[in-house]
């Protein structure tokens, strides 16, 4: 298969080999033979084992846990490809780690998302493709073309299949996520509620005010990241206390650190639906109330269109 910028090559890092394989299958392309391994002291060593000279190369690598190792792999793979004369290198980063550090949160703190953008650019990437960035403005941290894809079409399809849309309420678990939740609510023609988290005084427990009448509704919480699970579990409790019939969550990136999967399993959430932007752990796979949707076709389509110099945004019309 050849795009307008040379033959298309897909290179997988170690963060999400299952997703990389599914994307390759969707595009009916082989994964490029490459070895990403460690020296005894854990230094990363990369060897691209086939010719990529003049190729349009897509590296598939989420910078998920262990974040620093996966980021370093991405940088070193990019360097190897650049030195091997790839014509164009696109870093496909389904989950962009460090995105939550997108501003100076206090005096003398870093903007790590910008630092990571600089590292990826300086390593030699020509383009970036990512999914549901924590903050859309992070695209501006790159001075190279950056496509931010949305998982919403995949989620909307699933919601339409599973639910009676007439009794659904979309809920943003915090004020910061309202734009994202409103976008999805519009697509399924559902009303929107918002949870306003507030800690009146330091040391006092957080108060969850539900803005909107959720009584009798099946609520769907929408967010970009579930990490510890605390936000979701507390939001589900607040919605049920306000009379919601039941609570589900659709979250793009299942970071699910530490005991998060167990926390979700023990919660009042009926179901948490995530995507495979981060490879699910065994705890996630075996959890009775966590389900994963594949984004392989979405990313595969976006790669195909990028290679053919076609519109990517029209995937979301
Ligand atoms: C915050 O701004 C994000 O959108 C998520 O709400 C947050 O990262 C979730 O974290 P946790 O699951 O640890 O509460």
PDB file of C-alpha atoms and ligand atoms in Angstrom:
ATOM      1  CA  UNK A   1       0.000   0.000   0.000  1.00  0.00           C
ATOM      2  CA  UNK A   2       1.393   3.348  -0.974  1.00  0.00           C
ATOM      3  CA  UNK A   3       0.276   6.810   0.103  1.00  0.00           C
ATOM      4  CA  UNK A   4       1.169  10.141  -1.474  1.00  0.00           C
ATOM      5  CA  UNK A   5       4.304  10.399   0.691  1.00  0.00           C
ATOM      6  CA  UNK A   6       5.851   7.036  -0.061  1.00  0.00           C
ATOM      7  CA  UNK A   7       4.901   3.531   0.982  1.00  0.00           C
ATOM      8  CA  UNK A   8       3.048   3.347   4.307  1.00  0.00           C
ATOM      9  CA  UNK A   9       4.888   1.715   7.188  1.00  0.00           C
ATOM     10  CA  UNK A  10       3.458   1.025  10.643  1.00  0.00           C
ATOM     11  CA  UNK A  11       5.893   0.693  13.540  1.00  0.00           C
ATOM     12  CA  UNK A  12       4.682  -0.428  16.969  1.00  0.00           C
ATOM     13  CA  UNK A  13       6.283   0.456  20.283  1.00  0.00           C
ATOM     14  CA  UNK A  14       5.705  -1.760  23.316  1.00  0.00           C
ATOM     15  CA  UNK A  15       2.868   0.240  24.906  1.00  0.00           C
ATOM     16  CA  UNK A  16      -0.093  -1.215  23.048  1.00  0.00           C
ATOM     17  CA  UNK A  17       0.871  -4.060  20.687  1.00  0.00           C
ATOM     18  CA  UNK A  18      -2.696  -5.399  20.482  1.00  0.00           C
ATOM     19  CA  UNK A  19      -4.066  -2.070  19.238  1.00  0.00           C
ATOM     20  CA  UNK A  20      -1.134  -1.731  16.801  1.00  0.00           C
ATOM     21  CA  UNK A  21      -1.900  -5.189  15.382  1.00  0.00           C
ATOM     22  CA  UNK A  22      -5.620  -4.341  15.038  1.00  0.00           C
ATOM     23  CA  UNK A  23      -4.811  -1.068  13.255  1.00  0.00           C
ATOM     24  CA  UNK A  24      -2.487  -2.951  10.897  1.00  0.00           C
ATOM     25  CA  UNK A  25      -5.208  -5.546  10.218  1.00  0.00           C
ATOM     26  CA  UNK A  26      -7.741  -2.764   9.552  1.00  0.00           C
ATOM     27  CA  UNK A  27      -5.379  -1.177   7.025  1.00  0.00           C
ATOM     28  CA  UNK A  28      -4.454  -4.605   5.631  1.00  0.00           C
ATOM     29  CA  UNK A  29      -0.778  -3.778   6.160  1.00  0.00           C
ATOM     30  CA  UNK A  30       1.959  -5.684   7.980  1.00  0.00           C
ATOM     31  CA  UNK A  31       3.658  -4.158  11.001  1.00  0.00           C
ATOM     32  CA  UNK A  32       7.199  -3.144  10.087  1.00  0.00           C
ATOM     33  CA  UNK A  33       9.776  -5.534  11.493  1.00  0.00           C
ATOM     34  CA  UNK A  34      11.445  -3.749  14.374  1.00  0.00           C
ATOM     35  CA  UNK A  35      12.978  -4.679  17.664  1.00  0.00           C
ATOM     36  CA  UNK A  36      12.550  -2.462  20.719  1.00  0.00           C
ATOM     37  CA  UNK A  37      14.484  -4.021  23.551  1.00  0.00           C
ATOM     38  CA  UNK A  38      16.572  -3.294  26.637  1.00  0.00           C
ATOM     39  CA  UNK A  39      20.219  -3.446  27.559  1.00  0.00           C
ATOM     40  CA  UNK A  40      20.944  -5.011  30.952  1.00  0.00           C
ATOM     41  CA  UNK A  41      20.807  -1.587  32.598  1.00  0.00           C
ATOM     42  CA  UNK A  42      17.333  -0.974  31.018  1.00  0.00           C
ATOM     43  CA  UNK A  43      18.560   1.446  28.353  1.00  0.00           C
ATOM     44  CA  UNK A  44      16.228   1.188  25.358  1.00  0.00           C
ATOM     45  CA  UNK A  45      17.642  -0.041  22.060  1.00  0.00           C
ATOM     46  CA  UNK A  46      15.728   0.102  18.801  1.00  0.00           C
ATOM     47  CA  UNK A  47      16.459  -1.579  15.504  1.00  0.00           C
ATOM     48  CA  UNK A  48      14.237  -1.094  12.453  1.00  0.00           C
ATOM     49  CA  UNK A  49      14.731  -4.357  10.595  1.00  0.00           C
ATOM     50  CA  UNK A  50      13.518  -3.393   7.133  1.00  0.00           C
ATOM     51  CA  UNK A  51      14.092  -0.584   4.673  1.00  0.00           C
ATOM     52  CA  UNK A  52      12.038   2.561   5.428  1.00  0.00           C
ATOM     53  CA  UNK A  53      13.926   4.964   3.140  1.00  0.00           C
ATOM     54  CA  UNK A  54      11.417   7.325   1.532  1.00  0.00           C
ATOM     55  CA  UNK A  55       8.454   5.826   3.454  1.00  0.00           C
ATOM     56  CA  UNK A  56       5.484   7.465   5.162  1.00  0.00           C
ATOM     57  CA  UNK A  57       5.922   6.001   8.656  1.00  0.00           C
ATOM     58  CA  UNK A  58       3.361   5.906  11.476  1.00  0.00           C
ATOM     59  CA  UNK A  59       4.662   5.010  14.946  1.00  0.00           C
ATOM     60  CA  UNK A  60       1.883   3.660  17.184  1.00  0.00           C
ATOM     61  CA  UNK A  61       2.729   4.297  20.818  1.00  0.00           C
ATOM     62  CA  UNK A  62       0.644   5.516  23.755  1.00  0.00           C
ATOM     63  CA  UNK A  63       2.670   7.274  26.428  1.00  0.00           C
ATOM     64  CA  UNK A  64       0.809   5.342  29.106  1.00  0.00           C
ATOM     65  CA  UNK A  65       2.138   3.564  32.218  1.00  0.00           C
ATOM     66  CA  UNK A  66       5.127   3.214  32.550  1.00  0.00           C
ATOM     67  CA  UNK A  67       4.891   6.671  31.005  1.00  0.00           C
ATOM     68  CA  UNK A  68       8.550   7.614  30.940  1.00  0.00           C
ATOM     69  CA  UNK A  69       9.646   4.305  29.402  1.00  0.00           C
ATOM     70  CA  UNK A  70       6.997   4.499  26.698  1.00  0.00           C
ATOM     71  CA  UNK A  71       7.807   8.135  25.960  1.00  0.00           C
ATOM     72  CA  UNK A  72      11.515   7.324  25.679  1.00  0.00           C
ATOM     73  CA  UNK A  73      10.710   4.394  23.351  1.00  0.00           C
ATOM     74  CA  UNK A  74       8.721   6.754  21.145  1.00  0.00           C
ATOM     75  CA  UNK A  75      11.602   9.249  20.996  1.00  0.00           C
ATOM     76  CA  UNK A  76      14.202   6.592  20.215  1.00  0.00           C
ATOM     77  CA  UNK A  77      12.046   4.913  17.536  1.00  0.00           C
ATOM     78  CA  UNK A  78      11.557   8.355  15.952  1.00  0.00           C
ATOM     79  CA  UNK A  79      15.309   8.961  15.984  1.00  0.00           C
ATOM     80  CA  UNK A  80      15.995   5.559  14.418  1.00  0.00           C
ATOM     81  CA  UNK A  81      13.467   6.228  11.634  1.00  0.00           C
ATOM     82  CA  UNK A  82      14.803   9.704  10.927  1.00  0.00           C
ATOM     83  CA  UNK A  83      18.350   8.355  10.616  1.00  0.00           C
ATOM     84  CA  UNK A  84      17.002   5.600   8.349  1.00  0.00           C
ATOM     85  CA  UNK A  85      15.732   8.307   5.932  1.00  0.00           C
ATOM     86  CA  UNK A  86      11.980   7.865   6.390  1.00  0.00           C
ATOM     87  CA  UNK A  87      10.295  10.539   4.266  1.00  0.00           C
ATOM     88  CA  UNK A  88       7.659  11.481   6.843  1.00  0.00           C
ATOM     89  CA  UNK A  89       7.194  10.351  10.446  1.00  0.00           C
ATOM     90  CA  UNK A  90       3.848  10.581  12.240  1.00  0.00           C
ATOM     91  CA  UNK A  91       3.781   9.892  15.978  1.00  0.00           C
ATOM     92  CA  UNK A  92       0.402   8.236  16.585  1.00  0.00           C
ATOM     93  CA  UNK A  93      -0.149   8.656  20.332  1.00  0.00           C
ATOM     94  CA  UNK A  94      -3.640   7.365  21.220  1.00  0.00           C
ATOM     95  CA  UNK A  95      -3.104   8.303  24.891  1.00  0.00           C
ATOM     96  CA  UNK A  96      -0.889  11.363  25.339  1.00  0.00           C
ATOM     97  CA  UNK A  97       0.645  11.109  28.821  1.00  0.00           C
ATOM     98  CA  UNK A  98       1.618  14.287  30.704  1.00  0.00           C
ATOM     99  CA  UNK A  99      -1.382  16.072  29.104  1.00  0.00           C
ATOM    100  CA  UNK A 100      -2.752  16.977  32.531  1.00  0.00           C
ATOM    101  CA  UNK A 101       0.321  19.169  33.113  1.00  0.00           C
ATOM    102  CA  UNK A 102      -0.769  21.693  30.510  1.00  0.00           C
ATOM    103  CA  UNK A 103      -0.291  24.922  32.471  1.00  0.00           C
ATOM    104  CA  UNK A 104       1.648  26.321  35.406  1.00  0.00           C
ATOM    105  CA  UNK A 105      -0.544  24.957  38.204  1.00  0.00           C
ATOM    106  CA  UNK A 106       1.368  27.026  40.768  1.00  0.00           C
ATOM    107  CA  UNK A 107       4.538  29.035  41.190  1.00  0.00           C
ATOM    108  CA  UNK A 108       7.737  27.209  40.164  1.00  0.00           C
ATOM    109  CA  UNK A 109       5.926  24.273  38.517  1.00  0.00           C
ATOM    110  CA  UNK A 110       6.594  22.945  34.996  1.00  0.00           C
ATOM    111  CA  UNK A 111       4.404  22.769  31.908  1.00  0.00           C
ATOM    112  CA  UNK A 112       5.385  19.183  31.225  1.00  0.00           C
ATOM    113  CA  UNK A 113       2.974  18.698  28.303  1.00  0.00           C
ATOM    114  CA  UNK A 114       4.899  21.419  26.428  1.00  0.00           C
ATOM    115  CA  UNK A 115       8.227  19.809  27.311  1.00  0.00           C
ATOM    116  CA  UNK A 116       6.967  16.465  25.941  1.00  0.00           C
ATOM    117  CA  UNK A 117       5.762  18.203  22.756  1.00  0.00           C
ATOM    118  CA  UNK A 118       9.248  19.716  22.329  1.00  0.00           C
ATOM    119  CA  UNK A 119      10.909  16.324  22.864  1.00  0.00           C
ATOM    120  CA  UNK A 120       8.717  14.610  20.257  1.00  0.00           C
ATOM    121  CA  UNK A 121       9.323  17.393  17.733  1.00  0.00           C
ATOM    122  CA  UNK A 122      13.083  17.517  18.291  1.00  0.00           C
ATOM    123  CA  UNK A 123      13.347  13.723  18.026  1.00  0.00           C
ATOM    124  CA  UNK A 124      12.193  14.148  14.416  1.00  0.00           C
ATOM    125  CA  UNK A 125       8.419  13.664  14.199  1.00  0.00           C
ATOM    126  CA  UNK A 126       6.826  15.538  11.284  1.00  0.00           C
ATOM    127  CA  UNK A 127       3.234  15.104  12.466  1.00  0.00           C
ATOM    128  CA  UNK A 128       1.339  13.990  15.536  1.00  0.00           C
ATOM    129  CA  UNK A 129      -1.948  12.147  15.721  1.00  0.00           C
ATOM    130  CA  UNK A 130      -3.628  11.734  19.090  1.00  0.00           C
ATOM    131  CA  UNK A 131      -7.048  11.123  20.624  1.00  0.00           C
ATOM    132  CA  UNK A 132      -9.205  13.173  22.998  1.00  0.00           C
ATOM    133  CA  UNK A 133      -6.418  15.371  24.304  1.00  0.00           C
ATOM    134  CA  UNK A 134      -7.035  16.437  27.883  1.00  0.00           C
ATOM    135  CA  UNK A 135      -7.039  20.027  26.645  1.00  0.00           C
ATOM    136  CA  UNK A 136      -7.400  20.839  22.941  1.00  0.00           C
ATOM    137  CA  UNK A 137      -4.916  23.702  23.271  1.00  0.00           C
ATOM    138  CA  UNK A 138      -2.092  21.165  23.658  1.00  0.00           C
ATOM    139  CA  UNK A 139      -2.186  20.954  19.838  1.00  0.00           C
ATOM    140  CA  UNK A 140      -0.680  24.427  19.921  1.00  0.00           C
ATOM    141  CA  UNK A 141       2.287  23.146  21.954  1.00  0.00           C
ATOM    142  CA  UNK A 142       3.456  21.531  18.707  1.00  0.00           C
ATOM    143  CA  UNK A 143       4.721  23.563  15.749  1.00  0.00           C
ATOM    144  CA  UNK A 144       4.067  20.570  13.494  1.00  0.00           C
ATOM    145  CA  UNK A 145       0.622  19.451  12.246  1.00  0.00           C
ATOM    146  CA  UNK A 146      -1.282  17.752  15.073  1.00  0.00           C
ATOM    147  CA  UNK A 147      -4.574  15.919  14.601  1.00  0.00           C
ATOM    148  CA  UNK A 148      -6.685  15.443  17.712  1.00  0.00           C
ATOM    149  CA  UNK A 149      -9.155  12.641  16.981  1.00  0.00           C
ATOM    150  CA  UNK A 150     -12.357  12.067  18.968  1.00  0.00           C
ATOM    151  CA  UNK A 151     -13.628   8.776  20.381  1.00  0.00           C
ATOM    152  CA  UNK A 152     -17.174  10.185  20.430  1.00  0.00           C
ATOM    153  CA  UNK A 153     -18.357   8.480  17.175  1.00  0.00           C
ATOM    154  CA  UNK A 154     -17.365   5.089  18.659  1.00  0.00           C
ATOM    155  CA  UNK A 155     -19.107   5.929  21.943  1.00  0.00           C
ATOM    156  CA  UNK A 156     -22.238   7.325  20.310  1.00  0.00           C
ATOM    157  CA  UNK A 157     -22.620   4.150  18.220  1.00  0.00           C
ATOM    158  CA  UNK A 158     -22.401   2.031  21.383  1.00  0.00           C
ATOM    159  CA  UNK A 159     -24.786   4.248  23.375  1.00  0.00           C
ATOM    160  CA  UNK A 160     -27.373   4.150  20.559  1.00  0.00           C
ATOM    161  CA  UNK A 161     -27.169   0.346  20.527  1.00  0.00           C
ATOM    162  CA  UNK A 162     -27.430  -0.131  24.303  1.00  0.00           C
ATOM    163  CA  UNK A 163     -29.794   2.509  25.657  1.00  0.00           C
ATOM    164  CA  UNK A 164     -33.292   3.881  25.354  1.00  0.00           C
ATOM    165  CA  UNK A 165     -32.258   7.401  24.327  1.00  0.00           C
ATOM    166  CA  UNK A 166     -35.497   8.972  25.590  1.00  0.00           C
ATOM    167  CA  UNK A 167     -34.480   8.513  29.234  1.00  0.00           C
ATOM    168  CA  UNK A 168     -30.794   9.428  29.076  1.00  0.00           C
ATOM    169  CA  UNK A 169     -29.030  12.341  30.755  1.00  0.00           C
ATOM    170  CA  UNK A 170     -25.400  13.112  29.885  1.00  0.00           C
ATOM    171  CA  UNK A 171     -23.378  14.320  32.880  1.00  0.00           C
ATOM    172  CA  UNK A 172     -20.046  16.087  33.082  1.00  0.00           C
ATOM    173  CA  UNK A 173     -18.292  14.984  36.303  1.00  0.00           C
ATOM    174  CA  UNK A 174     -16.681  18.413  36.677  1.00  0.00           C
ATOM    175  CA  UNK A 175     -17.029  21.928  35.316  1.00  0.00           C
ATOM    176  CA  UNK A 176     -13.875  21.523  33.178  1.00  0.00           C
ATOM    177  CA  UNK A 177     -15.450  18.722  31.143  1.00  0.00           C
ATOM    178  CA  UNK A 178     -18.659  20.523  30.147  1.00  0.00           C
ATOM    179  CA  UNK A 179     -17.686  21.212  26.512  1.00  0.00           C
ATOM    180  CA  UNK A 180     -16.806  17.550  25.921  1.00  0.00           C
ATOM    181  CA  UNK A 181     -20.024  16.292  27.593  1.00  0.00           C
ATOM    182  CA  UNK A 182     -22.190  18.856  25.791  1.00  0.00           C
ATOM    183  CA  UNK A 183     -20.757  17.707  22.433  1.00  0.00           C
ATOM    184  CA  UNK A 184     -21.792  14.126  23.127  1.00  0.00           C
ATOM    185  CA  UNK A 185     -25.204  15.137  24.530  1.00  0.00           C
ATOM    186  CA  UNK A 186     -25.875  17.000  21.291  1.00  0.00           C
ATOM    187  CA  UNK A 187     -25.021  13.956  19.190  1.00  0.00           C
ATOM    188  CA  UNK A 188     -27.569  11.782  21.025  1.00  0.00           C
ATOM    189  CA  UNK A 189     -30.061  14.586  21.617  1.00  0.00           C
ATOM    190  CA  UNK A 190     -29.969  14.158  25.416  1.00  0.00           C
ATOM    191  CA  UNK A 191     -30.128  16.783  28.180  1.00  0.00           C
ATOM    192  CA  UNK A 192     -26.982  17.716  30.114  1.00  0.00           C
ATOM    193  CA  UNK A 193     -26.242  17.920  33.843  1.00  0.00           C
ATOM    194  CA  UNK A 194     -23.030  19.066  35.521  1.00  0.00           C
ATOM    195  CA  UNK A 195     -21.399  18.144  38.798  1.00  0.00           C
ATOM    196  CA  UNK A 196     -19.811  21.041  40.598  1.00  0.00           C
ATOM    197  CA  UNK A 197     -17.168  19.795  43.029  1.00  0.00           C
ATOM    198  CA  UNK A 198     -16.316  22.170  45.809  1.00  0.00           C
ATOM    199  CA  UNK A 199     -14.164  22.096  48.931  1.00  0.00           C
ATOM    200  CA  UNK A 200     -15.336  25.076  50.978  1.00  0.00           C
ATOM    201  CA  UNK A 201     -12.398  24.966  53.402  1.00  0.00           C
ATOM    202  CA  UNK A 202      -9.096  23.066  53.395  1.00  0.00           C
ATOM    203  CA  UNK A 203      -9.452  19.787  55.313  1.00  0.00           C
ATOM    204  CA  UNK A 204     -13.241  19.627  54.824  1.00  0.00           C
ATOM    205  CA  UNK A 205     -14.639  16.943  52.542  1.00  0.00           C
ATOM    206  CA  UNK A 206     -15.615  17.824  48.988  1.00  0.00           C
ATOM    207  CA  UNK A 207     -19.238  18.789  48.332  1.00  0.00           C
ATOM    208  CA  UNK A 208     -20.747  17.529  45.069  1.00  0.00           C
ATOM    209  CA  UNK A 209     -23.528  19.787  43.791  1.00  0.00           C
ATOM    210  CA  UNK A 210     -25.512  18.338  40.914  1.00  0.00           C
ATOM    211  CA  UNK A 211     -26.634  21.080  38.529  1.00  0.00           C
ATOM    212  CA  UNK A 212     -29.695  19.776  36.656  1.00  0.00           C
ATOM    213  CA  UNK A 213     -32.593  17.516  37.624  1.00  0.00           C
ATOM    214  CA  UNK A 214     -31.328  13.954  37.189  1.00  0.00           C
ATOM    215  CA  UNK A 215     -34.174  12.226  39.082  1.00  0.00           C
ATOM    216  CA  UNK A 216     -35.470   9.173  37.206  1.00  0.00           C
ATOM    217  CA  UNK A 217     -32.838   9.423  34.435  1.00  0.00           C
ATOM    218  CA  UNK A 218     -30.217   6.922  33.372  1.00  0.00           C
ATOM    219  CA  UNK A 219     -27.080   9.058  33.650  1.00  0.00           C
ATOM    220  CA  UNK A 220     -24.012   8.746  31.462  1.00  0.00           C
ATOM    221  CA  UNK A 221     -20.860  10.375  32.813  1.00  0.00           C
ATOM    222  CA  UNK A 222     -18.492  11.572  30.075  1.00  0.00           C
ATOM    223  CA  UNK A 223     -14.814  12.355  30.669  1.00  0.00           C
ATOM    224  CA  UNK A 224     -11.427  12.033  28.972  1.00  0.00           C
ATOM    225  CA  UNK A 225      -9.513  10.214  31.718  1.00  0.00           C
ATOM    226  CA  UNK A 226     -10.316   7.824  34.529  1.00  0.00           C
ATOM    227  CA  UNK A 227      -7.220   7.483  36.688  1.00  0.00           C
ATOM    228  CA  UNK A 228      -7.790   6.629  40.380  1.00  0.00           C
ATOM    229  CA  UNK A 229     -11.529   6.344  39.692  1.00  0.00           C
ATOM    230  CA  UNK A 230     -12.274   8.756  42.545  1.00  0.00           C
ATOM    231  CA  UNK A 231     -13.998  11.346  40.342  1.00  0.00           C
ATOM    232  CA  UNK A 232     -16.330   8.749  38.816  1.00  0.00           C
ATOM    233  CA  UNK A 233     -17.189   6.869  41.996  1.00  0.00           C
ATOM    234  CA  UNK A 234     -18.027  10.090  43.858  1.00  0.00           C
ATOM    235  CA  UNK A 235     -20.004  11.405  40.896  1.00  0.00           C
ATOM    236  CA  UNK A 236     -22.037   8.169  40.705  1.00  0.00           C
ATOM    237  CA  UNK A 237     -22.843   8.418  44.433  1.00  0.00           C
ATOM    238  CA  UNK A 238     -23.922  12.071  44.073  1.00  0.00           C
ATOM    239  CA  UNK A 239     -26.164  11.304  41.068  1.00  0.00           C
ATOM    240  CA  UNK A 240     -27.855   8.355  42.803  1.00  0.00           C
ATOM    241  CA  UNK A 241     -28.351  10.489  45.942  1.00  0.00           C
ATOM    242  CA  UNK A 242     -30.121  12.990  43.670  1.00  0.00           C
ATOM    243  CA  UNK A 243     -32.544  10.347  42.383  1.00  0.00           C
ATOM    244  CA  UNK A 244     -30.808   9.094  39.205  1.00  0.00           C
ATOM    245  CA  UNK A 245     -32.128   5.675  38.124  1.00  0.00           C
ATOM    246  CA  UNK A 246     -28.678   4.283  37.362  1.00  0.00           C
ATOM    247  CA  UNK A 247     -25.245   5.565  36.347  1.00  0.00           C
ATOM    248  CA  UNK A 248     -22.898   4.561  33.525  1.00  0.00           C
ATOM    249  CA  UNK A 249     -19.630   6.181  32.384  1.00  0.00           C
ATOM    250  CA  UNK A 250     -17.982   6.514  28.969  1.00  0.00           C
ATOM    251  CA  UNK A 251     -14.355   7.597  29.348  1.00  0.00           C
ATOM    252  CA  UNK A 252     -11.804   7.638  26.530  1.00  0.00           C
ATOM    253  CA  UNK A 253      -8.610   6.814  28.410  1.00  0.00           C
ATOM    254  CA  UNK A 254      -8.679   4.059  31.041  1.00  0.00           C
ATOM    255  CA  UNK A 255      -5.529   5.043  32.933  1.00  0.00           C
ATOM    256  CA  UNK A 256      -6.903   3.112  35.936  1.00  0.00           C
ATOM    257  CA  UNK A 257      -3.793   3.329  38.141  1.00  0.00           C
ATOM    258  CA  UNK A 258      -3.205   1.228  41.254  1.00  0.00           C
ATOM    259  CA  UNK A 259      -6.414  -0.253  42.632  1.00  0.00           C
ATOM    260  CA  UNK A 260      -8.719   1.776  40.372  1.00  0.00           C
ATOM    261  CA  UNK A 261     -10.257  -1.253  38.619  1.00  0.00           C
ATOM    262  CA  UNK A 262     -11.187  -2.744  42.018  1.00  0.00           C
ATOM    263  CA  UNK A 263     -12.580   0.637  43.133  1.00  0.00           C
ATOM    264  CA  UNK A 264     -14.790   0.756  40.045  1.00  0.00           C
ATOM    265  CA  UNK A 265     -15.890  -2.867  40.558  1.00  0.00           C
ATOM    266  CA  UNK A 266     -16.912  -2.090  44.151  1.00  0.00           C
ATOM    267  CA  UNK A 267     -18.732   1.121  43.193  1.00  0.00           C
ATOM    268  CA  UNK A 268     -22.351   1.865  42.343  1.00  0.00           C
ATOM    269  CA  UNK A 269     -21.468   2.446  38.680  1.00  0.00           C
ATOM    270  CA  UNK A 270     -23.456   0.030  36.518  1.00  0.00           C
ATOM    271  CA  UNK A 271     -20.746   0.037  33.876  1.00  0.00           C
ATOM    272  CA  UNK A 272     -17.599   1.923  32.901  1.00  0.00           C
ATOM    273  CA  UNK A 273     -16.906   1.892  29.171  1.00  0.00           C
ATOM    274  CA  UNK A 274     -13.371   2.851  28.098  1.00  0.00           C
ATOM    275  CA  UNK A 275     -11.440   2.589  24.832  1.00  0.00           C
ATOM    276  CA  UNK A 276      -8.280   0.606  24.153  1.00  0.00           C
ATOM    277  CA  UNK A 277      -6.154   3.771  23.774  1.00  0.00           C
ATOM    278  CA  UNK A 278      -4.303   2.241  26.740  1.00  0.00           C
ATOM    279  CA  UNK A 279      -3.842  -1.531  26.719  1.00  0.00           C
ATOM    280  CA  UNK A 280      -6.256  -2.933  29.341  1.00  0.00           C
ATOM    281  CA  UNK A 281      -4.636  -4.716  32.298  1.00  0.00           C
ATOM    282  CA  UNK A 282      -5.780  -8.129  33.538  1.00  0.00           C
ATOM    283  CA  UNK A 283      -7.718  -6.392  36.356  1.00  0.00           C
ATOM    284  CA  UNK A 284      -9.606  -4.355  33.751  1.00  0.00           C
ATOM    285  CA  UNK A 285     -10.258  -7.334  31.478  1.00  0.00           C
ATOM    286  CA  UNK A 286     -11.688  -9.435  34.326  1.00  0.00           C
ATOM    287  CA  UNK A 287     -13.697  -6.651  35.970  1.00  0.00           C
ATOM    288  CA  UNK A 288     -17.442  -7.334  35.897  1.00  0.00           C
ATOM    289  CA  UNK A 289     -18.376  -3.714  35.154  1.00  0.00           C
ATOM    290  CA  UNK A 290     -15.621  -2.407  32.853  1.00  0.00           C
ATOM    291  CA  UNK A 291     -15.974  -2.845  29.085  1.00  0.00           C
ATOM    292  CA  UNK A 292     -13.567  -1.769  26.330  1.00  0.00           C
ATOM    293  CA  UNK A 293     -14.427  -0.376  22.900  1.00  0.00           C
ATOM    294  CA  UNK A 294     -11.866  -0.585  20.118  1.00  0.00           C
ATOM    295  CA  UNK A 295     -10.589   2.559  18.439  1.00  0.00           C
ATOM    296  CA  UNK A 296      -8.512   0.576  15.917  1.00  0.00           C
ATOM    297  CA  UNK A 297     -10.831   1.336  12.985  1.00  0.00           C
ATOM    298  CA  UNK A 298     -10.975   5.045  13.859  1.00  0.00           C
ATOM    299  CA  UNK A 299      -7.193   5.360  14.039  1.00  0.00           C
ATOM    300  CA  UNK A 300      -6.761   3.108  11.004  1.00  0.00           C
ATOM    301  CA  UNK A 301      -9.080   5.356   8.987  1.00  0.00           C
ATOM    302  CA  UNK A 302      -7.228   8.477  10.154  1.00  0.00           C
ATOM    303  CA  UNK A 303      -3.867   6.959   9.193  1.00  0.00           C
ATOM    304  CA  UNK A 304      -5.215   5.933   5.771  1.00  0.00           C
ATOM    305  CA  UNK A 305      -6.562   9.431   5.143  1.00  0.00           C
ATOM    306  CA  UNK A 306      -3.350  11.110   6.323  1.00  0.00           C
ATOM    307  CA  UNK A 307      -1.308   8.938   3.969  1.00  0.00           C
ATOM    308  CA  UNK A 308      -3.676   9.722   1.083  1.00  0.00           C
ATOM    309  CA  UNK A 309      -3.656  13.476   1.944  1.00  0.00           C
ATOM    310  CA  UNK A 310      -7.421  13.349   2.522  1.00  0.00           C
ATOM    311  CA  UNK A 311      -9.466  15.153   5.144  1.00  0.00           C
ATOM    312  CA  UNK A 312      -9.288  13.681   8.644  1.00  0.00           C
ATOM    313  CA  UNK A 313     -11.812  16.065  10.203  1.00  0.00           C
ATOM    314  CA  UNK A 314     -14.559  14.728   7.907  1.00  0.00           C
ATOM    315  CA  UNK A 315     -14.373  11.480   9.923  1.00  0.00           C
ATOM    316  CA  UNK A 316     -16.256  13.419  12.611  1.00  0.00           C
ATOM    317  CA  UNK A 317     -18.920  15.195  10.514  1.00  0.00           C
TER     318      UNK A 317
HETATM  319  C1  LIG B   1      -9.509  15.831  35.159  1.00  0.00           C
HETATM  320  O1  LIG B   1      -9.484  16.980  34.774  1.00  0.00           O
HETATM  321  C2  LIG B   1      -9.775  14.685  34.241  1.00  0.00           C
HETATM  322  O2  LIG B   1     -10.654  15.050  33.207  1.00  0.00           O
HETATM  323  C3  LIG B   1     -10.357  13.492  35.019  1.00  0.00           C
HETATM  324  O3  LIG B   1     -11.595  13.884  35.584  1.00  0.00           O
HETATM  325  C4  LIG B   1      -9.416  13.049  36.111  1.00  0.00           C
HETATM  326  O4  LIG B   1      -8.125  12.865  35.595  1.00  0.00           O
HETATM  327  C5  LIG B   1      -9.924  11.757  36.715  1.00  0.00           C
HETATM  328  O5  LIG B   1      -9.042  11.383  37.726  1.00  0.00           O
HETATM  329  P1  LIG B   1      -9.446  10.351  38.852  1.00  0.00           P
HETATM  330  O6  LIG B   1     -10.032   9.133  38.177  1.00  0.00           O
HETATM  331  O7  LIG B   1      -8.150  10.069  39.548  1.00  0.00           O
HETATM  332  O8  LIG B   1     -10.448  10.997  39.765  1.00  0.00           O
END
